[in-house]
Amino acid sequence: MRGCFTITLKRMKKNKMAYKKITIEKDKKIALVAHDNKKPDLIEWAKFNRDLLAHHTVYATGTTGVVLEQELGFPIIKLESGPLGGDQQIGARIVDGEINFLIFFWDPLEPMPHDPDVKALLRMAVVWNIPIACNRASADLMISSPLMDEEYDRLVPDYDTYRTRKVPIEVEIEEIEDEVGTPNTIILDGDGLEAQGSNQSTT
């Protein structure tokens, strides 16, 4: 004879998250990023839109920043190369509010050794609801939008609710007196789930 547990999972009701407004100023803080095969496209695009970019604060990673500064003739805040942590640096600045606009010409046909960093960067852009252009067409439409030279209130989930959520870490298991027929209860309360189980005998 040995005891086994039957566990039933029930999803607990989650509260609807509230939103708050964060203003993007007239002068945007723009990150320009491109994979190697897309760097010529980004440089050409930036040169074409040089006057529109000039009054914004522009960030760039690695060699892209060096070339952009030479071609555009105004200061670029240069970060590390993407594979060396540049994507993570941009992601951190998005979280801190230092970057509020992302133009990322990424190559969908080439595998990238730092692909997890790229996905993490794009995820942060979505989490904090900043404008993202991932190809030339979307970048053209965004840079020519009247909103580029106006204040814009972006809606961001109020993550204070998430930060202060309760995360139980205890698992309670009633003591088993014998292996047959003794009911047992397991309570797991984490990430919105709770589980209850009963002990059943098997041969």
PDB file of C-alpha atoms in Angstrom:
ATOM      1  CA  MET A   1       0.000   0.000   0.000  1.00  0.00           C
ATOM      2  CA  ARG A   2       1.170   3.543  -0.697  1.00  0.00           C
ATOM      3  CA  GLY A   3      -0.530   6.930  -0.501  1.00  0.00           C
ATOM      4  CA  CYS A   4      -1.076   9.200  -3.482  1.00  0.00           C
ATOM      5  CA  PHE A   5      -2.441  12.716  -3.776  1.00  0.00           C
ATOM      6  CA  THR A   6      -5.186  13.951  -6.080  1.00  0.00           C
ATOM      7  CA  ILE A   7      -4.702  17.670  -6.640  1.00  0.00           C
ATOM      8  CA  THR A   8      -7.343  19.999  -8.025  1.00  0.00           C
ATOM      9  CA  LEU A   9      -6.240  23.426  -9.237  1.00  0.00           C
ATOM     10  CA  LYS A  10      -8.518  26.459  -9.105  1.00  0.00           C
ATOM     11  CA  ARG A  11      -7.542  29.811 -10.548  1.00  0.00           C
ATOM     12  CA  MET A  12      -8.200  32.635  -8.149  1.00  0.00           C
ATOM     13  CA  LYS A  13      -9.838  35.853  -9.330  1.00  0.00           C
ATOM     14  CA  LYS A  14      -7.316  38.582 -10.086  1.00  0.00           C
ATOM     15  CA  ASN A  15      -7.975  42.273  -9.642  1.00  0.00           C
ATOM     16  CA  LYS A  16      -8.086  44.416 -12.784  1.00  0.00           C
ATOM     17  CA  MET A  17      -4.941  46.511 -13.063  1.00  0.00           C
ATOM     18  CA  ALA A  18      -5.318  50.292 -13.078  1.00  0.00           C
ATOM     19  CA  TYR A  19      -3.445  52.591 -15.467  1.00  0.00           C
ATOM     20  CA  LYS A  20      -1.563  55.832 -15.045  1.00  0.00           C
ATOM     21  CA  LYS A  21      -0.386  58.481 -17.486  1.00  0.00           C
ATOM     22  CA  ILE A  22       3.271  59.203 -18.131  1.00  0.00           C
ATOM     23  CA  THR A  23       3.987  62.194 -20.337  1.00  0.00           C
ATOM     24  CA  ILE A  24       6.469  61.946 -23.200  1.00  0.00           C
ATOM     25  CA  GLU A  25       7.861  65.452 -23.729  1.00  0.00           C
ATOM     26  CA  LYS A  26       8.101  67.269 -27.059  1.00  0.00           C
ATOM     27  CA  ASP A  27      11.794  66.440 -27.217  1.00  0.00           C
ATOM     28  CA  LYS A  28      11.863  62.655 -27.275  1.00  0.00           C
ATOM     29  CA  LYS A  29      14.638  60.384 -26.030  1.00  0.00           C
ATOM     30  CA  ILE A  30      15.125  58.023 -28.959  1.00  0.00           C
ATOM     31  CA  ALA A  31      17.178  54.839 -29.152  1.00  0.00           C
ATOM     32  CA  LEU A  32      18.396  53.824 -32.610  1.00  0.00           C
ATOM     33  CA  VAL A  33      19.418  50.181 -32.897  1.00  0.00           C
ATOM     34  CA  ALA A  34      20.127  47.936 -35.884  1.00  0.00           C
ATOM     35  CA  HIS A  35      21.466  44.464 -36.519  1.00  0.00           C
ATOM     36  CA  ASP A  36      24.544  44.305 -38.747  1.00  0.00           C
ATOM     37  CA  ASN A  37      22.673  43.643 -42.007  1.00  0.00           C
ATOM     38  CA  LYS A  38      20.263  46.485 -41.224  1.00  0.00           C
ATOM     39  CA  LYS A  39      22.809  49.139 -40.217  1.00  0.00           C
ATOM     40  CA  PRO A  40      23.038  50.642 -43.741  1.00  0.00           C
ATOM     41  CA  ASP A  41      19.240  50.997 -43.809  1.00  0.00           C
ATOM     42  CA  LEU A  42      19.207  52.698 -40.399  1.00  0.00           C
ATOM     43  CA  ILE A  43      22.059  55.065 -41.314  1.00  0.00           C
ATOM     44  CA  GLU A  44      20.351  56.020 -44.580  1.00  0.00           C
ATOM     45  CA  TRP A  45      17.025  56.517 -42.795  1.00  0.00           C
ATOM     46  CA  ALA A  46      18.608  58.657 -40.084  1.00  0.00           C
ATOM     47  CA  LYS A  47      20.407  60.842 -42.652  1.00  0.00           C
ATOM     48  CA  PHE A  48      17.146  61.383 -44.547  1.00  0.00           C
ATOM     49  CA  ASN A  49      15.402  62.384 -41.309  1.00  0.00           C
ATOM     50  CA  ARG A  50      18.383  64.251 -39.847  1.00  0.00           C
ATOM     51  CA  ASP A  51      16.534  67.547 -39.279  1.00  0.00           C
ATOM     52  CA  LEU A  52      13.617  65.781 -37.588  1.00  0.00           C
ATOM     53  CA  LEU A  53      15.975  63.919 -35.238  1.00  0.00           C
ATOM     54  CA  ALA A  54      18.264  66.847 -34.435  1.00  0.00           C
ATOM     55  CA  HIS A  55      16.272  68.364 -31.555  1.00  0.00           C
ATOM     56  CA  HIS A  56      15.651  65.015 -29.871  1.00  0.00           C
ATOM     57  CA  THR A  57      18.108  63.174 -27.623  1.00  0.00           C
ATOM     58  CA  VAL A  58      19.433  60.180 -29.555  1.00  0.00           C
ATOM     59  CA  TYR A  59      20.975  57.020 -28.124  1.00  0.00           C
ATOM     60  CA  ALA A  60      22.648  54.258 -30.134  1.00  0.00           C
ATOM     61  CA  THR A  61      24.570  51.059 -29.532  1.00  0.00           C
ATOM     62  CA  GLY A  62      28.099  50.161 -30.576  1.00  0.00           C
ATOM     63  CA  THR A  63      29.404  51.098 -34.002  1.00  0.00           C
ATOM     64  CA  THR A  64      25.955  52.372 -34.993  1.00  0.00           C
ATOM     65  CA  GLY A  65      26.408  55.283 -32.589  1.00  0.00           C
ATOM     66  CA  VAL A  66      29.863  56.136 -33.925  1.00  0.00           C
ATOM     67  CA  VAL A  67      28.713  56.168 -37.556  1.00  0.00           C
ATOM     68  CA  LEU A  68      25.515  58.088 -36.760  1.00  0.00           C
ATOM     69  CA  GLU A  69      27.450  60.820 -34.973  1.00  0.00           C
ATOM     70  CA  GLN A  70      29.782  61.199 -37.955  1.00  0.00           C
ATOM     71  CA  GLU A  71      26.973  61.228 -40.509  1.00  0.00           C
ATOM     72  CA  LEU A  72      24.441  63.376 -38.655  1.00  0.00           C
ATOM     73  CA  GLY A  73      26.790  65.936 -37.156  1.00  0.00           C
ATOM     74  CA  PHE A  74      25.254  66.139 -33.694  1.00  0.00           C
ATOM     75  CA  PRO A  75      26.077  64.297 -30.443  1.00  0.00           C
ATOM     76  CA  ILE A  76      24.847  60.735 -29.996  1.00  0.00           C
ATOM     77  CA  ILE A  77      24.813  59.056 -26.592  1.00  0.00           C
ATOM     78  CA  LYS A  78      26.771  55.907 -27.374  1.00  0.00           C
ATOM     79  CA  LEU A  79      26.228  52.675 -25.453  1.00  0.00           C
ATOM     80  CA  GLU A  80      27.862  49.252 -25.684  1.00  0.00           C
ATOM     81  CA  SER A  81      27.491  47.019 -28.700  1.00  0.00           C
ATOM     82  CA  GLY A  82      24.336  44.904 -28.560  1.00  0.00           C
ATOM     83  CA  PRO A  83      26.043  41.533 -27.949  1.00  0.00           C
ATOM     84  CA  LEU A  84      28.155  43.156 -25.212  1.00  0.00           C
ATOM     85  CA  GLY A  85      25.168  44.433 -23.260  1.00  0.00           C
ATOM     86  CA  GLY A  86      24.001  47.445 -25.258  1.00  0.00           C
ATOM     87  CA  ASP A  87      20.472  46.066 -25.644  1.00  0.00           C
ATOM     88  CA  GLN A  88      20.279  45.565 -21.890  1.00  0.00           C
ATOM     89  CA  GLN A  89      21.532  49.110 -21.299  1.00  0.00           C
ATOM     90  CA  ILE A  90      18.722  50.470 -23.463  1.00  0.00           C
ATOM     91  CA  GLY A  91      16.188  48.243 -21.719  1.00  0.00           C
ATOM     92  CA  ALA A  92      17.317  49.538 -18.319  1.00  0.00           C
ATOM     93  CA  ARG A  93      16.993  53.141 -19.515  1.00  0.00           C
ATOM     94  CA  ILE A  94      13.469  52.436 -20.747  1.00  0.00           C
ATOM     95  CA  VAL A  95      12.574  51.180 -17.271  1.00  0.00           C
ATOM     96  CA  ASP A  96      14.130  54.306 -15.699  1.00  0.00           C
ATOM     97  CA  GLY A  97      12.351  56.639 -18.122  1.00  0.00           C
ATOM     98  CA  GLU A  98      15.569  57.828 -19.769  1.00  0.00           C
ATOM     99  CA  ILE A  99      14.502  56.426 -23.163  1.00  0.00           C
ATOM    100  CA  ASN A 100      10.910  56.721 -24.376  1.00  0.00           C
ATOM    101  CA  PHE A 101      11.110  55.880 -28.074  1.00  0.00           C
ATOM    102  CA  LEU A 102      12.712  52.856 -29.771  1.00  0.00           C
ATOM    103  CA  ILE A 103      13.623  52.431 -33.417  1.00  0.00           C
ATOM    104  CA  PHE A 104      15.067  48.964 -33.899  1.00  0.00           C
ATOM    105  CA  PHE A 105      15.826  47.697 -37.400  1.00  0.00           C
ATOM    106  CA  TRP A 106      16.223  44.012 -36.598  1.00  0.00           C
ATOM    107  CA  ASP A 107      17.065  41.254 -39.043  1.00  0.00           C
ATOM    108  CA  PRO A 108      14.393  38.513 -39.107  1.00  0.00           C
ATOM    109  CA  LEU A 109      16.487  36.232 -41.343  1.00  0.00           C
ATOM    110  CA  GLU A 110      19.701  35.959 -39.335  1.00  0.00           C
ATOM    111  CA  PRO A 111      20.151  34.077 -36.029  1.00  0.00           C
ATOM    112  CA  MET A 112      21.584  36.278 -33.287  1.00  0.00           C
ATOM    113  CA  PRO A 113      23.801  35.022 -30.435  1.00  0.00           C
ATOM    114  CA  HIS A 114      22.249  37.669 -28.164  1.00  0.00           C
ATOM    115  CA  ASP A 115      18.658  36.930 -29.229  1.00  0.00           C
ATOM    116  CA  PRO A 116      17.463  36.658 -25.586  1.00  0.00           C
ATOM    117  CA  ASP A 117      18.712  40.233 -25.023  1.00  0.00           C
ATOM    118  CA  VAL A 118      16.807  41.421 -28.097  1.00  0.00           C
ATOM    119  CA  LYS A 119      13.600  39.789 -26.883  1.00  0.00           C
ATOM    120  CA  ALA A 120      14.101  41.255 -23.413  1.00  0.00           C
ATOM    121  CA  LEU A 121      14.557  44.742 -24.915  1.00  0.00           C
ATOM    122  CA  LEU A 122      11.385  44.489 -27.000  1.00  0.00           C
ATOM    123  CA  ARG A 123       9.524  43.152 -23.968  1.00  0.00           C
ATOM    124  CA  MET A 124      10.555  46.165 -21.863  1.00  0.00           C
ATOM    125  CA  ALA A 125       9.355  48.489 -24.614  1.00  0.00           C
ATOM    126  CA  VAL A 126       5.948  46.801 -24.499  1.00  0.00           C
ATOM    127  CA  VAL A 127       5.830  46.615 -20.680  1.00  0.00           C
ATOM    128  CA  TRP A 128       6.385  50.384 -20.449  1.00  0.00           C
ATOM    129  CA  ASN A 129       4.271  51.169 -23.524  1.00  0.00           C
ATOM    130  CA  ILE A 130       6.766  53.248 -25.479  1.00  0.00           C
ATOM    131  CA  PRO A 131       6.566  53.676 -29.273  1.00  0.00           C
ATOM    132  CA  ILE A 132       8.470  50.982 -31.189  1.00  0.00           C
ATOM    133  CA  ALA A 133       9.399  50.933 -34.873  1.00  0.00           C
ATOM    134  CA  CYS A 134      10.880  47.644 -36.053  1.00  0.00           C
ATOM    135  CA  ASN A 135      11.262  48.421 -39.748  1.00  0.00           C
ATOM    136  CA  ARG A 136      11.659  51.371 -42.081  1.00  0.00           C
ATOM    137  CA  ALA A 137       7.976  51.701 -42.947  1.00  0.00           C
ATOM    138  CA  SER A 138       6.876  51.986 -39.319  1.00  0.00           C
ATOM    139  CA  ALA A 139       9.780  54.356 -38.576  1.00  0.00           C
ATOM    140  CA  ASP A 140       8.714  56.601 -41.486  1.00  0.00           C
ATOM    141  CA  LEU A 141       5.140  56.762 -40.244  1.00  0.00           C
ATOM    142  CA  MET A 142       6.202  57.515 -36.668  1.00  0.00           C
ATOM    143  CA  ILE A 143       8.830  60.163 -37.430  1.00  0.00           C
ATOM    144  CA  SER A 144       6.344  62.025 -39.664  1.00  0.00           C
ATOM    145  CA  SER A 145       3.539  61.919 -37.088  1.00  0.00           C
ATOM    146  CA  PRO A 146       2.443  65.285 -35.611  1.00  0.00           C
ATOM    147  CA  LEU A 147       2.844  63.644 -32.194  1.00  0.00           C
ATOM    148  CA  MET A 148       6.630  63.588 -32.665  1.00  0.00           C
ATOM    149  CA  ASP A 149       6.767  67.314 -31.844  1.00  0.00           C
ATOM    150  CA  GLU A 150       4.052  67.332 -29.204  1.00  0.00           C
ATOM    151  CA  GLU A 151       3.658  66.052 -25.677  1.00  0.00           C
ATOM    152  CA  TYR A 152       2.040  62.641 -25.524  1.00  0.00           C
ATOM    153  CA  ASP A 153       0.455  60.904 -22.539  1.00  0.00           C
ATOM    154  CA  ARG A 154       1.152  57.185 -22.681  1.00  0.00           C
ATOM    155  CA  LEU A 155      -0.912  54.849 -20.539  1.00  0.00           C
ATOM    156  CA  VAL A 156       1.148  52.498 -18.391  1.00  0.00           C
ATOM    157  CA  PRO A 157      -0.272  49.878 -16.023  1.00  0.00           C
ATOM    158  CA  ASP A 158       0.041  50.924 -12.396  1.00  0.00           C
ATOM    159  CA  TYR A 159       2.629  48.347 -11.405  1.00  0.00           C
ATOM    160  CA  ASP A 160       2.416  49.330  -7.732  1.00  0.00           C
ATOM    161  CA  THR A 161      -0.350  46.739  -7.456  1.00  0.00           C
ATOM    162  CA  TYR A 162       1.995  44.124  -8.889  1.00  0.00           C
ATOM    163  CA  ARG A 163       4.914  45.202  -6.707  1.00  0.00           C
ATOM    164  CA  THR A 164       2.845  44.973  -3.502  1.00  0.00           C
ATOM    165  CA  ARG A 165       1.075  41.701  -4.336  1.00  0.00           C
ATOM    166  CA  LYS A 166       1.120  38.940  -1.740  1.00  0.00           C
ATOM    167  CA  VAL A 167       3.374  36.040  -2.621  1.00  0.00           C
ATOM    168  CA  PRO A 168       2.806  33.213  -0.100  1.00  0.00           C
ATOM    169  CA  ILE A 169       5.758  30.876   0.197  1.00  0.00           C
ATOM    170  CA  GLU A 170       4.468  28.392   2.746  1.00  0.00           C
ATOM    171  CA  VAL A 171       3.107  24.983   1.836  1.00  0.00           C
ATOM    172  CA  GLU A 172       0.973  23.364   4.498  1.00  0.00           C
ATOM    173  CA  ILE A 173       0.630  19.589   4.572  1.00  0.00           C
ATOM    174  CA  GLU A 174      -1.403  17.818   7.240  1.00  0.00           C
ATOM    175  CA  GLU A 175       0.458  15.072   8.995  1.00  0.00           C
ATOM    176  CA  ILE A 176      -0.172  11.591   7.595  1.00  0.00           C
ATOM    177  CA  GLU A 177      -1.088   9.159  10.359  1.00  0.00           C
ATOM    178  CA  ASP A 178      -1.134   6.067   8.200  1.00  0.00           C
ATOM    179  CA  GLU A 179      -0.865   5.139   4.525  1.00  0.00           C
ATOM    180  CA  VAL A 180      -4.450   4.118   3.920  1.00  0.00           C
ATOM    181  CA  GLY A 181      -7.589   6.217   4.058  1.00  0.00           C
ATOM    182  CA  THR A 182      -6.190   9.224   5.894  1.00  0.00           C
ATOM    183  CA  PRO A 183      -7.327  12.481   4.183  1.00  0.00           C
ATOM    184  CA  ASN A 184      -4.628  15.033   3.528  1.00  0.00           C
ATOM    185  CA  THR A 185      -4.785  18.641   2.442  1.00  0.00           C
ATOM    186  CA  ILE A 186      -2.200  20.568   0.450  1.00  0.00           C
ATOM    187  CA  ILE A 187      -2.656  24.314   0.055  1.00  0.00           C
ATOM    188  CA  LEU A 188      -0.514  26.069  -2.522  1.00  0.00           C
ATOM    189  CA  ASP A 189      -1.298  29.742  -2.840  1.00  0.00           C
ATOM    190  CA  GLY A 190       1.012  31.420  -5.312  1.00  0.00           C
ATOM    191  CA  ASP A 191       0.633  33.330  -8.554  1.00  0.00           C
ATOM    192  CA  GLY A 192      -3.106  33.214  -8.318  1.00  0.00           C
ATOM    193  CA  LEU A 193      -3.416  29.462  -7.858  1.00  0.00           C
ATOM    194  CA  GLU A 194      -4.492  27.330  -4.970  1.00  0.00           C
ATOM    195  CA  ALA A 195      -4.516  23.549  -4.807  1.00  0.00           C
ATOM    196  CA  GLN A 196      -6.297  21.128  -2.535  1.00  0.00           C
ATOM    197  CA  GLY A 197      -5.591  17.445  -2.472  1.00  0.00           C
ATOM    198  CA  SER A 198      -6.792  14.304  -0.817  1.00  0.00           C
ATOM    199  CA  ASN A 199      -4.887  11.150  -0.056  1.00  0.00           C
ATOM    200  CA  GLN A 200      -6.107   7.986  -1.719  1.00  0.00           C
ATOM    201  CA  SER A 201      -4.836   4.480  -1.276  1.00  0.00           C
ATOM    202  CA  THR A 202      -3.504   2.407  -4.117  1.00  0.00           C
ATOM    203  CA  THR A 203      -2.135  -1.077  -4.224  1.00  0.00           C
TER     204      THR A 203
END
